[in-house]
PDB file of C-alpha atoms in Angstrom:
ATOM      1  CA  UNK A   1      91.163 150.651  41.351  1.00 88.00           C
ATOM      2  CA  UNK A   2      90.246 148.741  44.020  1.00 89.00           C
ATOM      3  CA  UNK A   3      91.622 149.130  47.975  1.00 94.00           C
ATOM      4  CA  UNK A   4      90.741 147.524  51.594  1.00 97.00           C
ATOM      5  CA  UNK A   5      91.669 149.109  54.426  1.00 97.00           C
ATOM      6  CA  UNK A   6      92.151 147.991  57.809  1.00 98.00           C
ATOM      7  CA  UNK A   7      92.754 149.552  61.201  1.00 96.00           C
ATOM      8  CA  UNK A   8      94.663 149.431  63.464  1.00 97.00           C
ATOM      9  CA  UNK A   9      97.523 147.909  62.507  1.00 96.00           C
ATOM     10  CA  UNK A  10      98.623 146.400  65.814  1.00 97.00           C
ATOM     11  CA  UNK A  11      96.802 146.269  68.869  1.00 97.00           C
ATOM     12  CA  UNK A  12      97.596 145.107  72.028  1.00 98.00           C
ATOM     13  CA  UNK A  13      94.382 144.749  74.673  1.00 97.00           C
ATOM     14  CA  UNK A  14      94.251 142.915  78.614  1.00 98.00           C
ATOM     15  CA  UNK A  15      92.117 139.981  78.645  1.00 97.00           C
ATOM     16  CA  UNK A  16      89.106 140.831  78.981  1.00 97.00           C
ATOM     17  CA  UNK A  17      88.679 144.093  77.334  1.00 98.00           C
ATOM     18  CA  UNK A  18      86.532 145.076  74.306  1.00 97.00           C
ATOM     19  CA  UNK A  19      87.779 144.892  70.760  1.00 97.00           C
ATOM     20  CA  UNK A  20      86.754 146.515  67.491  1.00 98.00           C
ATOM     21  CA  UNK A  21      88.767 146.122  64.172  1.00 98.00           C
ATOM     22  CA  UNK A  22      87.566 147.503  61.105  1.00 98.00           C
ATOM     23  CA  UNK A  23      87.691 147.215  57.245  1.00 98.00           C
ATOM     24  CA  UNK A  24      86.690 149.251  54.401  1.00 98.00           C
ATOM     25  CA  UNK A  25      86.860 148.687  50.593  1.00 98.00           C
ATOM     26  CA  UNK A  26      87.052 151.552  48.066  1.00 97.00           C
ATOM     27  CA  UNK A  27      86.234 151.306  44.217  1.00 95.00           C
ATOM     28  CA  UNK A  28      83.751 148.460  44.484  1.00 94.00           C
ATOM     29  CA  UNK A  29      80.034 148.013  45.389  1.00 92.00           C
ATOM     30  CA  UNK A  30      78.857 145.109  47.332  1.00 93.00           C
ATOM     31  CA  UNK A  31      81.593 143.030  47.570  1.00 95.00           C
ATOM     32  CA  UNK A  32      81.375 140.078  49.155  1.00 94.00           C
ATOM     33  CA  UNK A  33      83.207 140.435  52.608  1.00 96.00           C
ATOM     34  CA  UNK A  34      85.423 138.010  55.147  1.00 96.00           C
ATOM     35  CA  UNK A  35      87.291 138.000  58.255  1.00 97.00           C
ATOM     36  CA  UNK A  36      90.121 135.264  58.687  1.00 96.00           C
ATOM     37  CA  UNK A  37      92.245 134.768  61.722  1.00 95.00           C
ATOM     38  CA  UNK A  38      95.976 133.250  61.387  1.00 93.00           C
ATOM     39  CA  UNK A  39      97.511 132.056  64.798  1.00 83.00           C
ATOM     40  CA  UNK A  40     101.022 131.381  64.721  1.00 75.00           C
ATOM     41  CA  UNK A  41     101.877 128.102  62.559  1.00 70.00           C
ATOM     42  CA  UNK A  42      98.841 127.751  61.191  1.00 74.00           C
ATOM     43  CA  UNK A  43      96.883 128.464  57.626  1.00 86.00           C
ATOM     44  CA  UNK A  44      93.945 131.037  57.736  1.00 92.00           C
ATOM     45  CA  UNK A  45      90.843 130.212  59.464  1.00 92.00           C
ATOM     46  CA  UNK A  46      87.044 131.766  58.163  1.00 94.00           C
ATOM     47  CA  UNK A  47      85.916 133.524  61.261  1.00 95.00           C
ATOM     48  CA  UNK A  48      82.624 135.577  59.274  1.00 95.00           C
ATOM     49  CA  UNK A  49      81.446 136.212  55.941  1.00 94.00           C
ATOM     50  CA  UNK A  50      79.082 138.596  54.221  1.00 95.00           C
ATOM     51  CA  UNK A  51      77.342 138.672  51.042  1.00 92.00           C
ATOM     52  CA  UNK A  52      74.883 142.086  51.967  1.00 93.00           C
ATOM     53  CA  UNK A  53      74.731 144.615  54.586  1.00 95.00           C
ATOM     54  CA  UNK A  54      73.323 143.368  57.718  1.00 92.00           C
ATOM     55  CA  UNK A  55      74.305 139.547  56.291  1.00 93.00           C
ATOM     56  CA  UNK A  56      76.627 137.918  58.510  1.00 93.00           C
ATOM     57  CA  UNK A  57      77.187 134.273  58.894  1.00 91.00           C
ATOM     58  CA  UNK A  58      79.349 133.202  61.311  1.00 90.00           C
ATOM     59  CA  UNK A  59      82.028 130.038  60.479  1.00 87.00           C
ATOM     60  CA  UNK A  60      83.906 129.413  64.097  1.00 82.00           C
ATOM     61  CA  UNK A  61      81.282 129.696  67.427  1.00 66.00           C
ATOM     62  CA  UNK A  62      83.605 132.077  69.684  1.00 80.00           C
ATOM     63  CA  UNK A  63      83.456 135.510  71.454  1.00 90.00           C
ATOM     64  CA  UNK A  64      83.821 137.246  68.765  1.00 95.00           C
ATOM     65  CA  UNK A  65      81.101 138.946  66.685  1.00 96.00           C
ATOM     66  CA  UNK A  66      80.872 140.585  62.960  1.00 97.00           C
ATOM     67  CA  UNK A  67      78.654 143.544  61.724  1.00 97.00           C
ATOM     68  CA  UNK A  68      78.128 145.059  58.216  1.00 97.00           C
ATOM     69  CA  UNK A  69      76.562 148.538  58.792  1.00 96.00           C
ATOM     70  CA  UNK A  70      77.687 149.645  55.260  1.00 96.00           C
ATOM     71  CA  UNK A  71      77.882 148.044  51.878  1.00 96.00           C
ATOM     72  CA  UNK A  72      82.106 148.440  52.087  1.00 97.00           C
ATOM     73  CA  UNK A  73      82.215 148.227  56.062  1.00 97.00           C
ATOM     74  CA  UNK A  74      82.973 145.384  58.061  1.00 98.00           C
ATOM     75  CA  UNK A  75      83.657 145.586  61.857  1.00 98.00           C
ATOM     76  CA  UNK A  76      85.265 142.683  63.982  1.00 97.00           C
ATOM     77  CA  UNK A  77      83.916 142.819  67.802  1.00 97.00           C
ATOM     78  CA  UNK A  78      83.947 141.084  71.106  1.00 97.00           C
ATOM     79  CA  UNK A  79      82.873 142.370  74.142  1.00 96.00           C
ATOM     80  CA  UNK A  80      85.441 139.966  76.518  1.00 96.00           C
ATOM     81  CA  UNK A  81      88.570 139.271  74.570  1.00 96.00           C
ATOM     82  CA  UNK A  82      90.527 136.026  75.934  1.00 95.00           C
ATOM     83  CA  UNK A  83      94.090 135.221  75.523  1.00 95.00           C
ATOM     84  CA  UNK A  84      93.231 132.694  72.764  1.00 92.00           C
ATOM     85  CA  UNK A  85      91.820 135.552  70.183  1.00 94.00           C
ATOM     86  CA  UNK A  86      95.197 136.210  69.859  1.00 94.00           C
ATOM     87  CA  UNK A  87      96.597 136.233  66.233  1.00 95.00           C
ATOM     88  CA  UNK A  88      97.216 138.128  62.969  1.00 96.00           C
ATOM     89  CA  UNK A  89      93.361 139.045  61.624  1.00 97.00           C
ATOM     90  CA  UNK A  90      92.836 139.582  57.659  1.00 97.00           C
ATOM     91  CA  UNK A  91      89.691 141.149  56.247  1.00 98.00           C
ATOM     92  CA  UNK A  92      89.336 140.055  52.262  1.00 97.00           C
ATOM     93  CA  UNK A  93      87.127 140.998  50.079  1.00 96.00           C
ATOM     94  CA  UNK A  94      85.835 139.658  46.627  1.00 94.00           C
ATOM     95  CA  UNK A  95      82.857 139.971  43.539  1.00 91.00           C
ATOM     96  CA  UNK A  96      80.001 137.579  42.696  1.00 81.00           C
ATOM     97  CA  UNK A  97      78.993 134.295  44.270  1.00 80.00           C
ATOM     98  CA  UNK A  98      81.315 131.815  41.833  1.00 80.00           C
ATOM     99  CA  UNK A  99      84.145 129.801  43.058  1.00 79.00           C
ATOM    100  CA  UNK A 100      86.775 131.402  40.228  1.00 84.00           C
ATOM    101  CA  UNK A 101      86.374 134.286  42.045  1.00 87.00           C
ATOM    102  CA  UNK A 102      89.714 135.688  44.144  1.00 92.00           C
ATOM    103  CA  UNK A 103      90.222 137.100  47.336  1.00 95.00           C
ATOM    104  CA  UNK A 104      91.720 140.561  47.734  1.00 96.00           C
ATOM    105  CA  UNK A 105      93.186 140.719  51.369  1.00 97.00           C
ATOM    106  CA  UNK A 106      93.735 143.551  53.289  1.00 97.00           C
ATOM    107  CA  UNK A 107      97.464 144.517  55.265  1.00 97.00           C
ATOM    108  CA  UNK A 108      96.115 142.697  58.353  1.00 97.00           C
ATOM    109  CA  UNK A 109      95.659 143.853  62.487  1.00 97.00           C
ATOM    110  CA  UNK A 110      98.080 142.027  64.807  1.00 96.00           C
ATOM    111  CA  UNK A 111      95.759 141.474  68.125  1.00 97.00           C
ATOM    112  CA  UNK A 112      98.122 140.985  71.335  1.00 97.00           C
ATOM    113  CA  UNK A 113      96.103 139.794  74.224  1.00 96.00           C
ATOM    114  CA  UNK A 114      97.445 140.014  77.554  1.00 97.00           C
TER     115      UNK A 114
ATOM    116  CA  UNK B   1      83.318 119.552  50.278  1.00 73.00           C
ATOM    117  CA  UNK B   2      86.621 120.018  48.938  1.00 80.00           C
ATOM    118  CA  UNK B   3      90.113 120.413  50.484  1.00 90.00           C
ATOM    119  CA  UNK B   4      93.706 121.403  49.945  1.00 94.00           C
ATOM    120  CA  UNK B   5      96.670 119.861  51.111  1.00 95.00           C
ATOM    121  CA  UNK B   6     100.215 121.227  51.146  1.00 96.00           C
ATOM    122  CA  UNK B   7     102.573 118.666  52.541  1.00 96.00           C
ATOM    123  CA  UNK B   8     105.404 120.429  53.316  1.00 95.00           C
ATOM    124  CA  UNK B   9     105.539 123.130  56.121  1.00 94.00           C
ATOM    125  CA  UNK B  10     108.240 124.658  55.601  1.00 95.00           C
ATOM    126  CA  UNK B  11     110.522 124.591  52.211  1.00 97.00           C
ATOM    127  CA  UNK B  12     114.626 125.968  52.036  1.00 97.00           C
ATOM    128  CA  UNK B  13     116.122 126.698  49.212  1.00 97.00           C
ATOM    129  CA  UNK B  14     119.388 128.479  48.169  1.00 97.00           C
ATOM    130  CA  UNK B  15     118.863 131.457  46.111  1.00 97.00           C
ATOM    131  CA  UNK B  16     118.986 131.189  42.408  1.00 97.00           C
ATOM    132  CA  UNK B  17     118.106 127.331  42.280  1.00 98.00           C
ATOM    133  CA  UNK B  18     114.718 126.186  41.480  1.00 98.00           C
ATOM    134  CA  UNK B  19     111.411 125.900  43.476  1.00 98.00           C
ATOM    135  CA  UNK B  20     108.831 123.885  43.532  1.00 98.00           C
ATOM    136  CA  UNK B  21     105.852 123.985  46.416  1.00 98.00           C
ATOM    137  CA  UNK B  22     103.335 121.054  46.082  1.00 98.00           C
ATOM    138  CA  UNK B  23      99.620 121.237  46.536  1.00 98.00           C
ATOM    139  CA  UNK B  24      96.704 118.299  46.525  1.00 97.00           C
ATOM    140  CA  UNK B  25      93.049 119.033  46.337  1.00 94.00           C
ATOM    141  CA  UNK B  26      89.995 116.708  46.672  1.00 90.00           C
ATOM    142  CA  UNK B  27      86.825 118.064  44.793  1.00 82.00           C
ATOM    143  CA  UNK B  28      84.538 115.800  42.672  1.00 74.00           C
ATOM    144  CA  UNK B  29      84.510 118.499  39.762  1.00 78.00           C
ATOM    145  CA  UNK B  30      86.821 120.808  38.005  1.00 77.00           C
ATOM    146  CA  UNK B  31      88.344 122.983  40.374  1.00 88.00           C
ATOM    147  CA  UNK B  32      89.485 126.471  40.461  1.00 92.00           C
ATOM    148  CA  UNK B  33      93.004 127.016  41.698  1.00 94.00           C
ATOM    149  CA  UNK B  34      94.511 129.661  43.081  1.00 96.00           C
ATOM    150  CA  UNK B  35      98.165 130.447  44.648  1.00 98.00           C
ATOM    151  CA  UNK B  36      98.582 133.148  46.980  1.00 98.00           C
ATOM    152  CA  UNK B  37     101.808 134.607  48.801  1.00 98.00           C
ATOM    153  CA  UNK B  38     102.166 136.492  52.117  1.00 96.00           C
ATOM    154  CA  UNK B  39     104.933 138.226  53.122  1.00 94.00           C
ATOM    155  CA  UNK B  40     105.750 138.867  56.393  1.00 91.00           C
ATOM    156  CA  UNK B  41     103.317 141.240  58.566  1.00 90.00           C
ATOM    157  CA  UNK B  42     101.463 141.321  55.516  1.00 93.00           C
ATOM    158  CA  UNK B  43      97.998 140.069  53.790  1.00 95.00           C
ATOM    159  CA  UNK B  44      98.185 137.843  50.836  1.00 96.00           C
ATOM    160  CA  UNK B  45      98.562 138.508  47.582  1.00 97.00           C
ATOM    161  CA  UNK B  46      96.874 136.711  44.427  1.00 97.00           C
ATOM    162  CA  UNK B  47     100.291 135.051  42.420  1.00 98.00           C
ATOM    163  CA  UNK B  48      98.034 133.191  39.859  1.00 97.00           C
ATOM    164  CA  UNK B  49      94.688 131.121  39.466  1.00 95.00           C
ATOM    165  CA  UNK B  50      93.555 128.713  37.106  1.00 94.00           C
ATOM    166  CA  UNK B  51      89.696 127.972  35.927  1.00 88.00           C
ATOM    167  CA  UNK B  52      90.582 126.086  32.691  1.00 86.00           C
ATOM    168  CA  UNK B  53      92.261 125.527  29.286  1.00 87.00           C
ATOM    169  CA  UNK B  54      95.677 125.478  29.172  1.00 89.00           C
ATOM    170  CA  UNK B  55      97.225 123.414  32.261  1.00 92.00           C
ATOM    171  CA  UNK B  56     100.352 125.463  32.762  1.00 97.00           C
ATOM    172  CA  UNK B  57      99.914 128.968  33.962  1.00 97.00           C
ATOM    173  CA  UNK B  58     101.639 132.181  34.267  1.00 97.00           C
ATOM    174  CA  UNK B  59     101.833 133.835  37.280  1.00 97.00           C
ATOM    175  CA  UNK B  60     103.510 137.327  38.685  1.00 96.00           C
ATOM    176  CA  UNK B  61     106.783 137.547  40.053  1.00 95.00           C
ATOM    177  CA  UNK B  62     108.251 134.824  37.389  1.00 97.00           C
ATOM    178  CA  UNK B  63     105.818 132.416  38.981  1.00 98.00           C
ATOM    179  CA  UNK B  64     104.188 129.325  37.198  1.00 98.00           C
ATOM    180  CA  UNK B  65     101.714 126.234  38.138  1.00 98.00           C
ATOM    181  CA  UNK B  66     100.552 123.422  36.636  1.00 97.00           C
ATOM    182  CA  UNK B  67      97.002 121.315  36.543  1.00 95.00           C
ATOM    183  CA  UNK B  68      97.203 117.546  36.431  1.00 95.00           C
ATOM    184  CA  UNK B  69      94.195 116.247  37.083  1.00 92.00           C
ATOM    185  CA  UNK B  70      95.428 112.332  37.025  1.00 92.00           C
ATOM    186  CA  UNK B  71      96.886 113.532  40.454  1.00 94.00           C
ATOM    187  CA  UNK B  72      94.922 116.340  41.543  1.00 94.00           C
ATOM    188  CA  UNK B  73      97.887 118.518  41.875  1.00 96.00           C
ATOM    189  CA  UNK B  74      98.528 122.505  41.511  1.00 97.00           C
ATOM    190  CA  UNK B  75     102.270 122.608  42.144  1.00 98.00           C
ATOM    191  CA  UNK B  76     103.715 125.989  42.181  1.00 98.00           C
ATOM    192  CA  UNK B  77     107.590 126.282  40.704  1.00 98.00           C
ATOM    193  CA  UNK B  78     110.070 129.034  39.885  1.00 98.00           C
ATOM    194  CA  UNK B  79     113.571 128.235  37.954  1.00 97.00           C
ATOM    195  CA  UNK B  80     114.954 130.731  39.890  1.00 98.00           C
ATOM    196  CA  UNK B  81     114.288 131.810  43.501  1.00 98.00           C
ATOM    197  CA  UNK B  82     115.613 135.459  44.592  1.00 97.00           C
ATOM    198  CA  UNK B  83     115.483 136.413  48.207  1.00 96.00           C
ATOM    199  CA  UNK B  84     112.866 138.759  48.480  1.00 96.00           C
ATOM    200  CA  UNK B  85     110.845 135.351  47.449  1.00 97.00           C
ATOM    201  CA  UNK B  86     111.017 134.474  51.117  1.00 97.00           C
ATOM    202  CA  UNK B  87     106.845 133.853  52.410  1.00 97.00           C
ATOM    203  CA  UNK B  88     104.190 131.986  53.008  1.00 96.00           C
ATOM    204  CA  UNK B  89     102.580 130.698  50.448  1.00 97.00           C
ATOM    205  CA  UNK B  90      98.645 129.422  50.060  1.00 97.00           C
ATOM    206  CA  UNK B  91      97.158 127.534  47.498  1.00 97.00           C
ATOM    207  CA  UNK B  92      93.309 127.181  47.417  1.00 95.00           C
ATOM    208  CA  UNK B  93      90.214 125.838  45.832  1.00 93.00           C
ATOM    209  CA  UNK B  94      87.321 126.898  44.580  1.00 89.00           C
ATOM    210  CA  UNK B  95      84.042 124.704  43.597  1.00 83.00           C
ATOM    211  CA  UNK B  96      82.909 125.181  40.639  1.00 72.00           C
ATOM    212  CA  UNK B  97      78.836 124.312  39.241  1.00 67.00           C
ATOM    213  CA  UNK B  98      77.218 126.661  41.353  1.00 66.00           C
ATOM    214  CA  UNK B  99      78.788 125.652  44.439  1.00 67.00           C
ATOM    215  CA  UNK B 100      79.849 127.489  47.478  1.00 73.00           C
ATOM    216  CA  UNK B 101      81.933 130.880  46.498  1.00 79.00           C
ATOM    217  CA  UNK B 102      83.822 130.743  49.500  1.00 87.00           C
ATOM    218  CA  UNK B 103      87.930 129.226  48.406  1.00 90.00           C
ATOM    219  CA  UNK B 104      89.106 126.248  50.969  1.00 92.00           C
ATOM    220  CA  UNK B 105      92.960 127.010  51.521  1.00 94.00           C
ATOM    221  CA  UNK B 106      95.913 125.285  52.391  1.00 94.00           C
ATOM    222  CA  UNK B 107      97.748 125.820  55.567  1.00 94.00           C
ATOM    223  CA  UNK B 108     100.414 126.872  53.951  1.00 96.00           C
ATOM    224  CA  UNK B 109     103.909 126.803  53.230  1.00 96.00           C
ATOM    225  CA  UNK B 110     106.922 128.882  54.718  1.00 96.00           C
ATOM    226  CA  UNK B 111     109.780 129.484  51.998  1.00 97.00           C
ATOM    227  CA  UNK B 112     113.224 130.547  53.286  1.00 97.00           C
ATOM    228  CA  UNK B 113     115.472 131.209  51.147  1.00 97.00           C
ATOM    229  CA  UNK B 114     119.538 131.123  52.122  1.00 95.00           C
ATOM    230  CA  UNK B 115     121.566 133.587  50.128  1.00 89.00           C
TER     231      UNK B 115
END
C-alpha cells in the first residue's frame, strides 16, 4: 500500500531563517506531487505542483521554493522565512493527469515563525 | 475554471441528530466530486468521490452525498453524527474532458459536535 511521509512534524524557526520540509511517498512510482499551505481560518491554498522530477510549477509567487530531486521526493524551501509563511503545510500526492483522480495527503508540518 | 463553494463556516450539531454540509460548484461539464475530512493536526482524508452513474453515494464512516445537477450541489449528510465526527471538512472538484488534473477545493467547513 501506499504511504507519504512528512517531516518534521512541528517546527518553529525566527524570521528570517532557512526552512526545509520534506515529503516522501512509498508504494507508488511517479506520482504526481503538491504542496498546500492552510493558515488559520482558511481552506488549503496550492503553493507547488509536480508531475516529473525536476518539474515544478509554482501556483502562489512568494519566498518559498519547491524541488523534486527524486521521483517520490519533494522538498519545501526558503532561504528568508517571514512571519506570514506561517501555517499548517500538507504535501499530497496522486496518479495520472485526470480530474477523477484523488489526493492522498500527508500528516502535515506545523511552521511557527517568530 | 471551476469553483467550489461551501457556505457555511462553521456547522453545530448535537450528537446523534442528523448532518448535512452543503457544497456548490461552477464547471461547464460534468464534474468530479470529492469530500474530504481533516481532523485536527491532521491531513485530509478521502470520505467519498463521485465521477458518475448513480447520484447518491456511499462514503466511509456512515457518510453519504448526493449529485443534483439542476443545482450544482454535492451536499454531504449523515443520519447520525457521533463525536469523534468533529473536523473540517472539504469538498472539491475536478474537471473532467481532459482538463486540468489539479481538484479546486472548498474552504471548508468546521463541524462541532456538542455531546
Amino acid at each position: 500500500s501506499q504511504t507519504i511521509h512528512q517531516w518534521p512534524a512541528t517546527l518553529v524557526q525566527p524570521v528570517g531563517s532557512p526552512l526545509s520540509l520534506e515529503c516522501t511517498v512509498e508504494g507508488t512510482s511517479n506520482p504526481n506531487l503538491y504542496w498546500y499551505r492552510q493558515a488559520a481560518g482558511r481552506g488549503l491554498q496550492l503553493l507547488f505542483y509536480s508531475v516529473g522530477i525536476g518539474q515544478i510549477s509554482s501556483e502562489v509567487p512568494q519566498n518559498l521554493s519547491a524541488s523534486r530531486p527524486q521521483d517520490r521526493q519533494f522538498i519545501l524551501s526558503s532561504k528568508k522565512l517571514l512571519l506570514s509563511d506561517s501555517g499548517f503545510y500538507l504535501c499530497a500526492w496522486s496518479k495520472g493527469l485526470a480530474g477523477y483522480n484523488e489526493q492522498f495527503f500527508g500528516p502535515g508540518t506545523r511552521l511557527t515563525v517568530l | 475554471a471551476q469553483s467550489v463553494t461551501q457556505p457555511d463556516i462553521h456547522i453545530t450539531v448535537s450528537e446523534g441528530a442528523s448532518l448535512e454540509l452543503r457544497c456548490n460548484y461552477s464547471y461547464g461539464a460534468t464534474p468530479y466530486l470529492f469530500w474530504y475530512v481533516q481532523s485536527p493536526g491532521q491531513g485530509l482524508q478521502l470520505l467519498l468521490k463521485y465521477f458518475s452513474g448513480d447520484t447518491l453515494v456511499q462514503g466511509i464512516k456512515g457518510f453519504e452525498a448526493e449529485f443534483k445537477r439542476s443545482q450544482s450541489s454535492f451536499n454531504l449528510r449523515k443520519p447520525s453524527v457521533h463525536w469523534s465526527d468533529a473536523a473540517e471538512y472539504f469538498c472539491a472538484v475536478g474537471e473532467g474532458g481532459g482538463g486540468s488534473y489539479i481538484p479546486t477545493f472548498g474552504r471548508g467547513t468546521s463541524l462541532i459536535v456538542h455531546p
